[in-house]
Amino acid sequence: MYTIFFNIKAGQVDDKQPELEINQLRNELFELLMKSLRESLQIAQEDTRLLSYSRIFFFTLQGIVGTYTFSKESPEELMERLGTTFDEAVEVLLIGFKSKLGKKENS
């Protein structure tokens, strides 16, 4: 299901009116991700870095999920073994984004 929902005939997230309904749903999910990052980073909607950072965040999530899509381990086993790694991946991304935002503002 993961492959169908996120990869098959995927369109660009900045296409405001995709033809396929699945791409409309994907874009809505991506908008939620952008909203969460915008609030966490306190960055303006029109700031071009928001789209870039959201894509980077999505690629990281996609890498994590895609890596374990066909794992023989249960979701519970994966979280037991790798939950702290997943948490740290998100934390490192947010720290990096905040650091870059701070450098831009202080330049």
PDB file of N, CA and C in Angstrom:
ATOM      1  N   MET A   1       0.815  -1.200   0.000  1.00  0.00           N
ATOM      2  CA  MET A   1       0.000   0.000   0.000  1.00  0.00           C
ATOM      3  C   MET A   1       0.855   1.259   0.000  1.00  0.00           C
ATOM      4  N   TYR A   2       1.970   1.205   0.735  1.00  0.00           N
ATOM      5  CA  TYR A   2       2.859   2.364   0.796  1.00  0.00           C
ATOM      6  C   TYR A   2       3.252   2.812  -0.613  1.00  0.00           C
ATOM      7  N   THR A   3       3.658   1.851  -1.449  1.00  0.00           N
ATOM      8  CA  THR A   3       4.093   2.174  -2.806  1.00  0.00           C
ATOM      9  C   THR A   3       2.966   2.819  -3.595  1.00  0.00           C
ATOM     10  N   ILE A   4       1.773   2.301  -3.466  1.00  0.00           N
ATOM     11  CA  ILE A   4       0.629   2.865  -4.189  1.00  0.00           C
ATOM     12  C   ILE A   4       0.337   4.281  -3.707  1.00  0.00           C
ATOM     13  N   PHE A   5       0.281   4.469  -2.400  1.00  0.00           N
ATOM     14  CA  PHE A   5      -0.087   5.778  -1.860  1.00  0.00           C
ATOM     15  C   PHE A   5       0.955   6.859  -2.118  1.00  0.00           C
ATOM     16  N   PHE A   6       2.225   6.498  -2.108  1.00  0.00           N
ATOM     17  CA  PHE A   6       3.244   7.536  -2.161  1.00  0.00           C
ATOM     18  C   PHE A   6       4.104   7.562  -3.417  1.00  0.00           C
ATOM     19  N   ASN A   7       4.070   6.517  -4.230  1.00  0.00           N
ATOM     20  CA  ASN A   7       5.004   6.490  -5.345  1.00  0.00           C
ATOM     21  C   ASN A   7       4.378   6.384  -6.729  1.00  0.00           C
ATOM     22  N   ILE A   8       3.310   5.658  -6.887  1.00  0.00           N
ATOM     23  CA  ILE A   8       2.739   5.421  -8.207  1.00  0.00           C
ATOM     24  C   ILE A   8       2.168   6.717  -8.779  1.00  0.00           C
ATOM     25  N   LYS A   9       2.661   7.090  -9.944  1.00  0.00           N
ATOM     26  CA  LYS A   9       2.228   8.295 -10.666  1.00  0.00           C
ATOM     27  C   LYS A   9       2.223   9.539  -9.781  1.00  0.00           C
ATOM     28  N   ALA A  10       3.219   9.633  -8.929  1.00  0.00           N
ATOM     29  CA  ALA A  10       3.316  10.793  -8.033  1.00  0.00           C
ATOM     30  C   ALA A  10       3.591  12.053  -8.845  1.00  0.00           C
ATOM     31  N   GLY A  11       2.951  13.129  -8.444  1.00  0.00           N
ATOM     32  CA  GLY A  11       3.144  14.418  -9.101  1.00  0.00           C
ATOM     33  C   GLY A  11       3.960  15.347  -8.221  1.00  0.00           C
ATOM     34  N   GLN A  12       4.163  16.540  -8.711  1.00  0.00           N
ATOM     35  CA  GLN A  12       4.918  17.538  -7.955  1.00  0.00           C
ATOM     36  C   GLN A  12       4.038  18.133  -6.864  1.00  0.00           C
ATOM     37  N   VAL A  13       4.621  18.325  -5.691  1.00  0.00           N
ATOM     38  CA  VAL A  13       3.837  18.855  -4.573  1.00  0.00           C
ATOM     39  C   VAL A  13       3.485  20.324  -4.753  1.00  0.00           C
ATOM     40  N   ASP A  14       4.201  21.011  -5.631  1.00  0.00           N
ATOM     41  CA  ASP A  14       3.865  22.418  -5.853  1.00  0.00           C
ATOM     42  C   ASP A  14       2.902  22.605  -7.033  1.00  0.00           C
ATOM     43  N   ASP A  15       2.381  21.504  -7.579  1.00  0.00           N
ATOM     44  CA  ASP A  15       1.322  21.562  -8.583  1.00  0.00           C
ATOM     45  C   ASP A  15       0.015  21.776  -7.824  1.00  0.00           C
ATOM     46  N   LYS A  16      -0.568  22.949  -7.958  1.00  0.00           N
ATOM     47  CA  LYS A  16      -1.739  23.309  -7.154  1.00  0.00           C
ATOM     48  C   LYS A  16      -3.018  22.594  -7.578  1.00  0.00           C
ATOM     49  N   GLN A  17      -3.083  22.090  -8.814  1.00  0.00           N
ATOM     50  CA  GLN A  17      -4.290  21.398  -9.262  1.00  0.00           C
ATOM     51  C   GLN A  17      -3.924  20.128 -10.032  1.00  0.00           C
ATOM     52  N   PRO A  18      -3.432  19.121  -9.324  1.00  0.00           N
ATOM     53  CA  PRO A  18      -3.091  17.876 -10.016  1.00  0.00           C
ATOM     54  C   PRO A  18      -4.346  17.172 -10.528  1.00  0.00           C
ATOM     55  N   GLU A  19      -4.197  16.470 -11.644  1.00  0.00           N
ATOM     56  CA  GLU A  19      -5.339  15.775 -12.243  1.00  0.00           C
ATOM     57  C   GLU A  19      -5.810  14.600 -11.397  1.00  0.00           C
ATOM     58  N   LEU A  20      -4.866  13.787 -10.950  1.00  0.00           N
ATOM     59  CA  LEU A  20      -5.230  12.570 -10.229  1.00  0.00           C
ATOM     60  C   LEU A  20      -5.645  12.869  -8.794  1.00  0.00           C
ATOM     61  N   GLU A  21      -6.725  12.232  -8.374  1.00  0.00           N
ATOM     62  CA  GLU A  21      -7.209  12.424  -7.004  1.00  0.00           C
ATOM     63  C   GLU A  21      -6.165  11.991  -5.978  1.00  0.00           C
ATOM     64  N   ILE A  22      -5.417  10.923  -6.288  1.00  0.00           N
ATOM     65  CA  ILE A  22      -4.390  10.464  -5.351  1.00  0.00           C
ATOM     66  C   ILE A  22      -3.332  11.546  -5.145  1.00  0.00           C
ATOM     67  N   ASN A  23      -3.017  12.291  -6.200  1.00  0.00           N
ATOM     68  CA  ASN A  23      -2.048  13.378  -6.050  1.00  0.00           C
ATOM     69  C   ASN A  23      -2.633  14.549  -5.271  1.00  0.00           C
ATOM     70  N   GLN A  24      -3.930  14.757  -5.378  1.00  0.00           N
ATOM     71  CA  GLN A  24      -4.575  15.782  -4.560  1.00  0.00           C
ATOM     72  C   GLN A  24      -4.455  15.414  -3.087  1.00  0.00           C
ATOM     73  N   LEU A  25      -4.682  14.137  -2.769  1.00  0.00           N
ATOM     74  CA  LEU A  25      -4.551  13.668  -1.381  1.00  0.00           C
ATOM     75  C   LEU A  25      -3.100  13.754  -0.906  1.00  0.00           C
ATOM     76  N   ARG A  26      -2.166  13.377  -1.769  1.00  0.00           N
ATOM     77  CA  ARG A  26      -0.751  13.481  -1.414  1.00  0.00           C
ATOM     78  C   ARG A  26      -0.384  14.930  -1.101  1.00  0.00           C
ATOM     79  N   ASN A  27      -0.881  15.831  -1.929  1.00  0.00           N
ATOM     80  CA  ASN A  27      -0.581  17.246  -1.706  1.00  0.00           C
ATOM     81  C   ASN A  27      -1.187  17.751  -0.398  1.00  0.00           C
ATOM     82  N   GLU A  28      -2.364  17.262  -0.052  1.00  0.00           N
ATOM     83  CA  GLU A  28      -2.976  17.642   1.226  1.00  0.00           C
ATOM     84  C   GLU A  28      -2.121  17.151   2.393  1.00  0.00           C
ATOM     85  N   LEU A  29      -1.617  15.925   2.286  1.00  0.00           N
ATOM     86  CA  LEU A  29      -0.720  15.397   3.327  1.00  0.00           C
ATOM     87  C   LEU A  29       0.562  16.224   3.410  1.00  0.00           C
ATOM     88  N   PHE A  30       1.087  16.588   2.254  1.00  0.00           N
ATOM     89  CA  PHE A  30       2.311  17.387   2.230  1.00  0.00           C
ATOM     90  C   PHE A  30       2.063  18.765   2.839  1.00  0.00           C
ATOM     91  N   GLU A  31       0.891  19.322   2.588  1.00  0.00           N
ATOM     92  CA  GLU A  31       0.528  20.611   3.191  1.00  0.00           C
ATOM     93  C   GLU A  31       0.506  20.512   4.714  1.00  0.00           C
ATOM     94  N   LEU A  32       0.037  19.386   5.241  1.00  0.00           N
ATOM     95  CA  LEU A  32       0.056  19.184   6.698  1.00  0.00           C
ATOM     96  C   LEU A  32       1.492  19.134   7.218  1.00  0.00           C
ATOM     97  N   LEU A  33       2.361  18.480   6.469  1.00  0.00           N
ATOM     98  CA  LEU A  33       3.770  18.439   6.844  1.00  0.00           C
ATOM     99  C   LEU A  33       4.358  19.847   6.827  1.00  0.00           C
ATOM    100  N   MET A  34       4.061  20.612   5.784  1.00  0.00           N
ATOM    101  CA  MET A  34       4.560  21.989   5.698  1.00  0.00           C
ATOM    102  C   MET A  34       4.034  22.839   6.853  1.00  0.00           C
ATOM    103  N   LYS A  35       2.761  22.675   7.168  1.00  0.00           N
ATOM    104  CA  LYS A  35       2.162  23.439   8.269  1.00  0.00           C
ATOM    105  C   LYS A  35       2.872  23.126   9.582  1.00  0.00           C
ATOM    106  N   SER A  36       3.123  21.854   9.829  1.00  0.00           N
ATOM    107  CA  SER A  36       3.816  21.457  11.062  1.00  0.00           C
ATOM    108  C   SER A  36       5.219  22.047  11.118  1.00  0.00           C
ATOM    109  N   LEU A  37       5.937  21.982  10.008  1.00  0.00           N
ATOM    110  CA  LEU A  37       7.286  22.557   9.977  1.00  0.00           C
ATOM    111  C   LEU A  37       7.242  24.076  10.120  1.00  0.00           C
ATOM    112  N   ARG A  38       6.287  24.699   9.437  1.00  0.00           N
ATOM    113  CA  ARG A  38       6.160  26.162   9.511  1.00  0.00           C
ATOM    114  C   ARG A  38       5.949  26.602  10.956  1.00  0.00           C
ATOM    115  N   GLU A  39       5.098  25.891  11.674  1.00  0.00           N
ATOM    116  CA  GLU A  39       4.832  26.238  13.070  1.00  0.00           C
ATOM    117  C   GLU A  39       6.032  25.929  13.958  1.00  0.00           C
ATOM    118  N   SER A  40       6.671  24.810  13.721  1.00  0.00           N
ATOM    119  CA  SER A  40       7.827  24.424  14.531  1.00  0.00           C
ATOM    120  C   SER A  40       9.008  25.364  14.311  1.00  0.00           C
ATOM    121  N   LEU A  41       9.231  25.736  13.056  1.00  0.00           N
ATOM    122  CA  LEU A  41      10.387  26.577  12.720  1.00  0.00           C
ATOM    123  C   LEU A  41      10.066  28.066  12.776  1.00  0.00           C
ATOM    124  N   GLN A  42       8.786  28.386  12.924  1.00  0.00           N
ATOM    125  CA  GLN A  42       8.337  29.783  12.920  1.00  0.00           C
ATOM    126  C   GLN A  42       8.844  30.492  11.661  1.00  0.00           C
ATOM    127  N   ILE A  43       8.493  29.907  10.531  1.00  0.00           N
ATOM    128  CA  ILE A  43       8.923  30.397   9.225  1.00  0.00           C
ATOM    129  C   ILE A  43       7.681  30.793   8.424  1.00  0.00           C
ATOM    130  N   ALA A  44       7.791  31.834   7.633  1.00  0.00           N
ATOM    131  CA  ALA A  44       6.650  32.341   6.873  1.00  0.00           C
ATOM    132  C   ALA A  44       6.262  31.380   5.749  1.00  0.00           C
ATOM    133  N   GLN A  45       4.976  31.308   5.466  1.00  0.00           N
ATOM    134  CA  GLN A  45       4.446  30.451   4.402  1.00  0.00           C
ATOM    135  C   GLN A  45       5.117  30.762   3.066  1.00  0.00           C
ATOM    136  N   GLU A  46       5.383  32.032   2.807  1.00  0.00           N
ATOM    137  CA  GLU A  46       5.942  32.419   1.508  1.00  0.00           C
ATOM    138  C   GLU A  46       7.466  32.283   1.432  1.00  0.00           C
ATOM    139  N   ASP A  47       8.100  31.917   2.524  1.00  0.00           N
ATOM    140  CA  ASP A  47       9.555  31.710   2.543  1.00  0.00           C
ATOM    141  C   ASP A  47       9.875  30.454   1.728  1.00  0.00           C
ATOM    142  N   THR A  48      10.690  30.594   0.698  1.00  0.00           N
ATOM    143  CA  THR A  48      10.994  29.471  -0.192  1.00  0.00           C
ATOM    144  C   THR A  48      11.697  28.322   0.526  1.00  0.00           C
ATOM    145  N   ARG A  49      12.328  28.606   1.642  1.00  0.00           N
ATOM    146  CA  ARG A  49      12.999  27.547   2.395  1.00  0.00           C
ATOM    147  C   ARG A  49      11.997  26.562   2.991  1.00  0.00           C
ATOM    148  N   LEU A  50      10.775  27.003   3.230  1.00  0.00           N
ATOM    149  CA  LEU A  50       9.764  26.105   3.794  1.00  0.00           C
ATOM    150  C   LEU A  50       9.505  24.923   2.862  1.00  0.00           C
ATOM    151  N   LEU A  51       9.344  25.176   1.577  1.00  0.00           N
ATOM    152  CA  LEU A  51       9.124  24.089   0.620  1.00  0.00           C
ATOM    153  C   LEU A  51      10.349  23.185   0.564  1.00  0.00           C
ATOM    154  N   SER A  52      11.517  23.771   0.533  1.00  0.00           N
ATOM    155  CA  SER A  52      12.757  22.995   0.489  1.00  0.00           C
ATOM    156  C   SER A  52      12.909  22.117   1.726  1.00  0.00           C
ATOM    157  N   TYR A  53      12.720  22.694   2.896  1.00  0.00           N
ATOM    158  CA  TYR A  53      12.853  21.938   4.140  1.00  0.00           C
ATOM    159  C   TYR A  53      11.784  20.853   4.244  1.00  0.00           C
ATOM    160  N   SER A  54      10.595  21.145   3.765  1.00  0.00           N
ATOM    161  CA  SER A  54       9.517  20.154   3.795  1.00  0.00           C
ATOM    162  C   SER A  54       9.846  18.974   2.892  1.00  0.00           C
ATOM    163  N   ARG A  55      10.424  19.265   1.736  1.00  0.00           N
ATOM    164  CA  ARG A  55      10.842  18.178   0.844  1.00  0.00           C
ATOM    165  C   ARG A  55      11.933  17.337   1.504  1.00  0.00           C
ATOM    166  N   ILE A  56      12.902  17.980   2.107  1.00  0.00           N
ATOM    167  CA  ILE A  56      13.981  17.258   2.791  1.00  0.00           C
ATOM    168  C   ILE A  56      13.400  16.372   3.889  1.00  0.00           C
ATOM    169  N   PHE A  57      12.477  16.915   4.664  1.00  0.00           N
ATOM    170  CA  PHE A  57      11.836  16.155   5.743  1.00  0.00           C
ATOM    171  C   PHE A  57      11.094  14.947   5.163  1.00  0.00           C
ATOM    172  N   PHE A  58      10.344  15.182   4.078  1.00  0.00           N
ATOM    173  CA  PHE A  58       9.606  14.096   3.435  1.00  0.00           C
ATOM    174  C   PHE A  58      10.553  13.022   2.919  1.00  0.00           C
ATOM    175  N   PHE A  59      11.653  13.427   2.265  1.00  0.00           N
ATOM    176  CA  PHE A  59      12.609  12.447   1.742  1.00  0.00           C
ATOM    177  C   PHE A  59      13.174  11.593   2.870  1.00  0.00           C
ATOM    178  N   THR A  60      13.414  12.204   4.011  1.00  0.00           N
ATOM    179  CA  THR A  60      13.910  11.448   5.167  1.00  0.00           C
ATOM    180  C   THR A  60      12.864  10.437   5.636  1.00  0.00           C
ATOM    181  N   LEU A  61      11.626  10.900   5.781  1.00  0.00           N
ATOM    182  CA  LEU A  61      10.548   9.987   6.191  1.00  0.00           C
ATOM    183  C   LEU A  61      10.357   8.868   5.173  1.00  0.00           C
ATOM    184  N   GLN A  62      10.392   9.230   3.902  1.00  0.00           N
ATOM    185  CA  GLN A  62      10.222   8.235   2.848  1.00  0.00           C
ATOM    186  C   GLN A  62      11.352   7.204   2.898  1.00  0.00           C
ATOM    187  N   GLY A  63      12.553   7.658   3.172  1.00  0.00           N
ATOM    188  CA  GLY A  63      13.680   6.741   3.292  1.00  0.00           C
ATOM    189  C   GLY A  63      13.512   5.770   4.443  1.00  0.00           C
ATOM    190  N   ILE A  64      13.063   6.288   5.563  1.00  0.00           N
ATOM    191  CA  ILE A  64      12.849   5.430   6.737  1.00  0.00           C
ATOM    192  C   ILE A  64      11.746   4.406   6.452  1.00  0.00           C
ATOM    193  N   VAL A  65      10.615   4.884   5.975  1.00  0.00           N
ATOM    194  CA  VAL A  65       9.486   3.985   5.719  1.00  0.00           C
ATOM    195  C   VAL A  65       9.821   3.000   4.601  1.00  0.00           C
ATOM    196  N   GLY A  66      10.392   3.509   3.511  1.00  0.00           N
ATOM    197  CA  GLY A  66      10.720   2.654   2.377  1.00  0.00           C
ATOM    198  C   GLY A  66      11.718   1.568   2.723  1.00  0.00           C
ATOM    199  N   THR A  67      12.661   1.881   3.583  1.00  0.00           N
ATOM    200  CA  THR A  67      13.672   0.906   3.979  1.00  0.00           C
ATOM    201  C   THR A  67      13.050  -0.293   4.677  1.00  0.00           C
ATOM    202  N   TYR A  68      12.011  -0.049   5.449  1.00  0.00           N
ATOM    203  CA  TYR A  68      11.434  -1.117   6.265  1.00  0.00           C
ATOM    204  C   TYR A  68      10.063  -1.595   5.785  1.00  0.00           C
ATOM    205  N   THR A  69       9.657  -1.188   4.590  1.00  0.00           N
ATOM    206  CA  THR A  69       8.349  -1.578   4.061  1.00  0.00           C
ATOM    207  C   THR A  69       8.179  -3.091   4.003  1.00  0.00           C
ATOM    208  N   PHE A  70       9.220  -3.793   3.599  1.00  0.00           N
ATOM    209  CA  PHE A  70       9.119  -5.247   3.447  1.00  0.00           C
ATOM    210  C   PHE A  70       9.894  -5.987   4.536  1.00  0.00           C
ATOM    211  N   SER A  71      10.101  -5.336   5.649  1.00  0.00           N
ATOM    212  CA  SER A  71      10.834  -5.944   6.756  1.00  0.00           C
ATOM    213  C   SER A  71      10.064  -7.129   7.334  1.00  0.00           C
ATOM    214  N   LYS A  72      10.810  -8.106   7.780  1.00  0.00           N
ATOM    215  CA  LYS A  72      10.186  -9.253   8.450  1.00  0.00           C
ATOM    216  C   LYS A  72       9.823  -8.913   9.892  1.00  0.00           C
ATOM    217  N   GLU A  73      10.385  -7.815  10.390  1.00  0.00           N
ATOM    218  CA  GLU A  73      10.078  -7.385  11.756  1.00  0.00           C
ATOM    219  C   GLU A  73       8.711  -6.709  11.782  1.00  0.00           C
ATOM    220  N   SER A  74       8.016  -6.865  12.876  1.00  0.00           N
ATOM    221  CA  SER A  74       6.733  -6.183  13.049  1.00  0.00           C
ATOM    222  C   SER A  74       6.999  -4.699  13.311  1.00  0.00           C
ATOM    223  N   PRO A  75       5.992  -3.856  13.111  1.00  0.00           N
ATOM    224  CA  PRO A  75       6.172  -2.438  13.450  1.00  0.00           C
ATOM    225  C   PRO A  75       6.621  -2.246  14.897  1.00  0.00           C
ATOM    226  N   GLU A  76       6.085  -3.062  15.790  1.00  0.00           N
ATOM    227  CA  GLU A  76       6.466  -2.956  17.203  1.00  0.00           C
ATOM    228  C   GLU A  76       7.945  -3.292  17.399  1.00  0.00           C
ATOM    229  N   GLU A  77       8.407  -4.348  16.724  1.00  0.00           N
ATOM    230  CA  GLU A  77       9.820  -4.731  16.830  1.00  0.00           C
ATOM    231  C   GLU A  77      10.729  -3.651  16.254  1.00  0.00           C
ATOM    232  N   LEU A  78      10.323  -3.089  15.125  1.00  0.00           N
ATOM    233  CA  LEU A  78      11.116  -2.015  14.518  1.00  0.00           C
ATOM    234  C   LEU A  78      11.219  -0.809  15.443  1.00  0.00           C
ATOM    235  N   MET A  79      10.094  -0.432  16.030  1.00  0.00           N
ATOM    236  CA  MET A  79      10.105   0.726  16.924  1.00  0.00           C
ATOM    237  C   MET A  79      10.926   0.454  18.173  1.00  0.00           C
ATOM    238  N   GLU A  80      10.866  -0.762  18.665  1.00  0.00           N
ATOM    239  CA  GLU A  80      11.672  -1.131  19.832  1.00  0.00           C
ATOM    240  C   GLU A  80      13.160  -1.000  19.506  1.00  0.00           C
ATOM    241  N   ARG A  81      13.537  -1.469  18.328  1.00  0.00           N
ATOM    242  CA  ARG A  81      14.942  -1.486  17.935  1.00  0.00           C
ATOM    243  C   ARG A  81      15.434  -0.136  17.423  1.00  0.00           C
ATOM    244  N   LEU A  82      14.578   0.590  16.688  1.00  0.00           N
ATOM    245  CA  LEU A  82      15.039   1.788  15.987  1.00  0.00           C
ATOM    246  C   LEU A  82      14.308   3.075  16.353  1.00  0.00           C
ATOM    247  N   GLY A  83      13.362   3.005  17.273  1.00  0.00           N
ATOM    248  CA  GLY A  83      12.580   4.192  17.627  1.00  0.00           C
ATOM    249  C   GLY A  83      13.431   5.389  17.998  1.00  0.00           C
ATOM    250  N   THR A  84      14.454   5.175  18.808  1.00  0.00           N
ATOM    251  CA  THR A  84      15.309   6.306  19.200  1.00  0.00           C
ATOM    252  C   THR A  84      16.088   6.853  18.010  1.00  0.00           C
ATOM    253  N   THR A  85      16.450   5.989  17.071  1.00  0.00           N
ATOM    254  CA  THR A  85      17.141   6.453  15.857  1.00  0.00           C
ATOM    255  C   THR A  85      16.208   7.314  15.017  1.00  0.00           C
ATOM    256  N   PHE A  86      14.956   6.892  14.873  1.00  0.00           N
ATOM    257  CA  PHE A  86      13.981   7.673  14.123  1.00  0.00           C
ATOM    258  C   PHE A  86      13.753   9.030  14.792  1.00  0.00           C
ATOM    259  N   ASP A  87      13.608   9.018  16.108  1.00  0.00           N
ATOM    260  CA  ASP A  87      13.429  10.272  16.851  1.00  0.00           C
ATOM    261  C   ASP A  87      14.620  11.198  16.633  1.00  0.00           C
ATOM    262  N   GLU A  88      15.814  10.626  16.693  1.00  0.00           N
ATOM    263  CA  GLU A  88      17.018  11.440  16.532  1.00  0.00           C
ATOM    264  C   GLU A  88      17.133  11.989  15.114  1.00  0.00           C
ATOM    265  N   ALA A  89      16.706  11.220  14.120  1.00  0.00           N
ATOM    266  CA  ALA A  89      16.734  11.703  12.738  1.00  0.00           C
ATOM    267  C   ALA A  89      15.890  12.970  12.601  1.00  0.00           C
ATOM    268  N   VAL A  90      14.701  12.951  13.185  1.00  0.00           N
ATOM    269  CA  VAL A  90      13.820  14.122  13.137  1.00  0.00           C
ATOM    270  C   VAL A  90      14.442  15.278  13.913  1.00  0.00           C
ATOM    271  N   GLU A  91      14.983  14.989  15.083  1.00  0.00           N
ATOM    272  CA  GLU A  91      15.606  16.033  15.902  1.00  0.00           C
ATOM    273  C   GLU A  91      16.774  16.690  15.164  1.00  0.00           C
ATOM    274  N   VAL A  92      17.615  15.885  14.534  1.00  0.00           N
ATOM    275  CA  VAL A  92      18.770  16.424  13.810  1.00  0.00           C
ATOM    276  C   VAL A  92      18.316  17.297  12.638  1.00  0.00           C
ATOM    277  N   LEU A  93      17.291  16.860  11.924  1.00  0.00           N
ATOM    278  CA  LEU A  93      16.761  17.687  10.836  1.00  0.00           C
ATOM    279  C   LEU A  93      16.289  19.039  11.356  1.00  0.00           C
ATOM    280  N   LEU A  94      15.501  19.018  12.418  1.00  0.00           N
ATOM    281  CA  LEU A  94      14.973  20.274  12.961  1.00  0.00           C
ATOM    282  C   LEU A  94      16.091  21.183  13.460  1.00  0.00           C
ATOM    283  N   ILE A  95      17.086  20.616  14.128  1.00  0.00           N
ATOM    284  CA  ILE A  95      18.228  21.415  14.594  1.00  0.00           C
ATOM    285  C   ILE A  95      18.948  22.034  13.397  1.00  0.00           C
ATOM    286  N   GLY A  96      19.141  21.239  12.359  1.00  0.00           N
ATOM    287  CA  GLY A  96      19.809  21.751  11.161  1.00  0.00           C
ATOM    288  C   GLY A  96      19.023  22.859  10.485  1.00  0.00           C
ATOM    289  N   PHE A  97      17.713  22.667  10.360  1.00  0.00           N
ATOM    290  CA  PHE A  97      16.877  23.698   9.753  1.00  0.00           C
ATOM    291  C   PHE A  97      16.941  24.985  10.566  1.00  0.00           C
ATOM    292  N   LYS A  98      16.817  24.852  11.889  1.00  0.00           N
ATOM    293  CA  LYS A  98      16.853  26.033  12.760  1.00  0.00           C
ATOM    294  C   LYS A  98      18.204  26.726  12.679  1.00  0.00           C
ATOM    295  N   SER A  99      19.260  25.959  12.601  1.00  0.00           N
ATOM    296  CA  SER A  99      20.594  26.533  12.487  1.00  0.00           C
ATOM    297  C   SER A  99      20.730  27.322  11.187  1.00  0.00           C
ATOM    298  N   LYS A 100      20.274  26.739  10.087  1.00  0.00           N
ATOM    299  CA  LYS A 100      20.346  27.441   8.802  1.00  0.00           C
ATOM    300  C   LYS A 100      19.484  28.700   8.807  1.00  0.00           C
ATOM    301  N   LEU A 101      18.316  28.622   9.421  1.00  0.00           N
ATOM    302  CA  LEU A 101      17.457  29.802   9.504  1.00  0.00           C
ATOM    303  C   LEU A 101      18.132  30.899  10.307  1.00  0.00           C
ATOM    304  N   GLY A 102      18.784  30.531  11.398  1.00  0.00           N
ATOM    305  CA  GLY A 102      19.486  31.497  12.236  1.00  0.00           C
ATOM    306  C   GLY A 102      20.642  32.152  11.513  1.00  0.00           C
ATOM    307  N   LYS A 103      21.372  31.385  10.724  1.00  0.00           N
ATOM    308  CA  LYS A 103      22.499  31.934   9.961  1.00  0.00           C
ATOM    309  C   LYS A 103      22.018  32.935   8.932  1.00  0.00           C
ATOM    310  N   LYS A 104      20.902  32.629   8.274  1.00  0.00           N
ATOM    311  CA  LYS A 104      20.354  33.528   7.254  1.00  0.00           C
ATOM    312  C   LYS A 104      19.905  34.844   7.892  1.00  0.00           C
ATOM    313  N   GLU A 105      19.247  34.734   9.059  1.00  0.00           N
ATOM    314  CA  GLU A 105      18.738  35.927   9.736  1.00  0.00           C
ATOM    315  C   GLU A 105      19.865  36.790  10.282  1.00  0.00           C
ATOM    316  N   ASN A 106      20.967  36.164  10.695  1.00  0.00           N
ATOM    317  CA  ASN A 106      22.075  36.906  11.297  1.00  0.00           C
ATOM    318  C   ASN A 106      23.103  37.375  10.277  1.00  0.00           C
ATOM    319  N   SER A 107      22.884  37.105   8.997  1.00  0.00           N
ATOM    320  CA  SER A 107      23.852  37.504   7.960  1.00  0.00           C
ATOM    321  C   SER A 107      23.738  38.966   7.622  1.00  0.00           C
TER     322      SER A 107
END
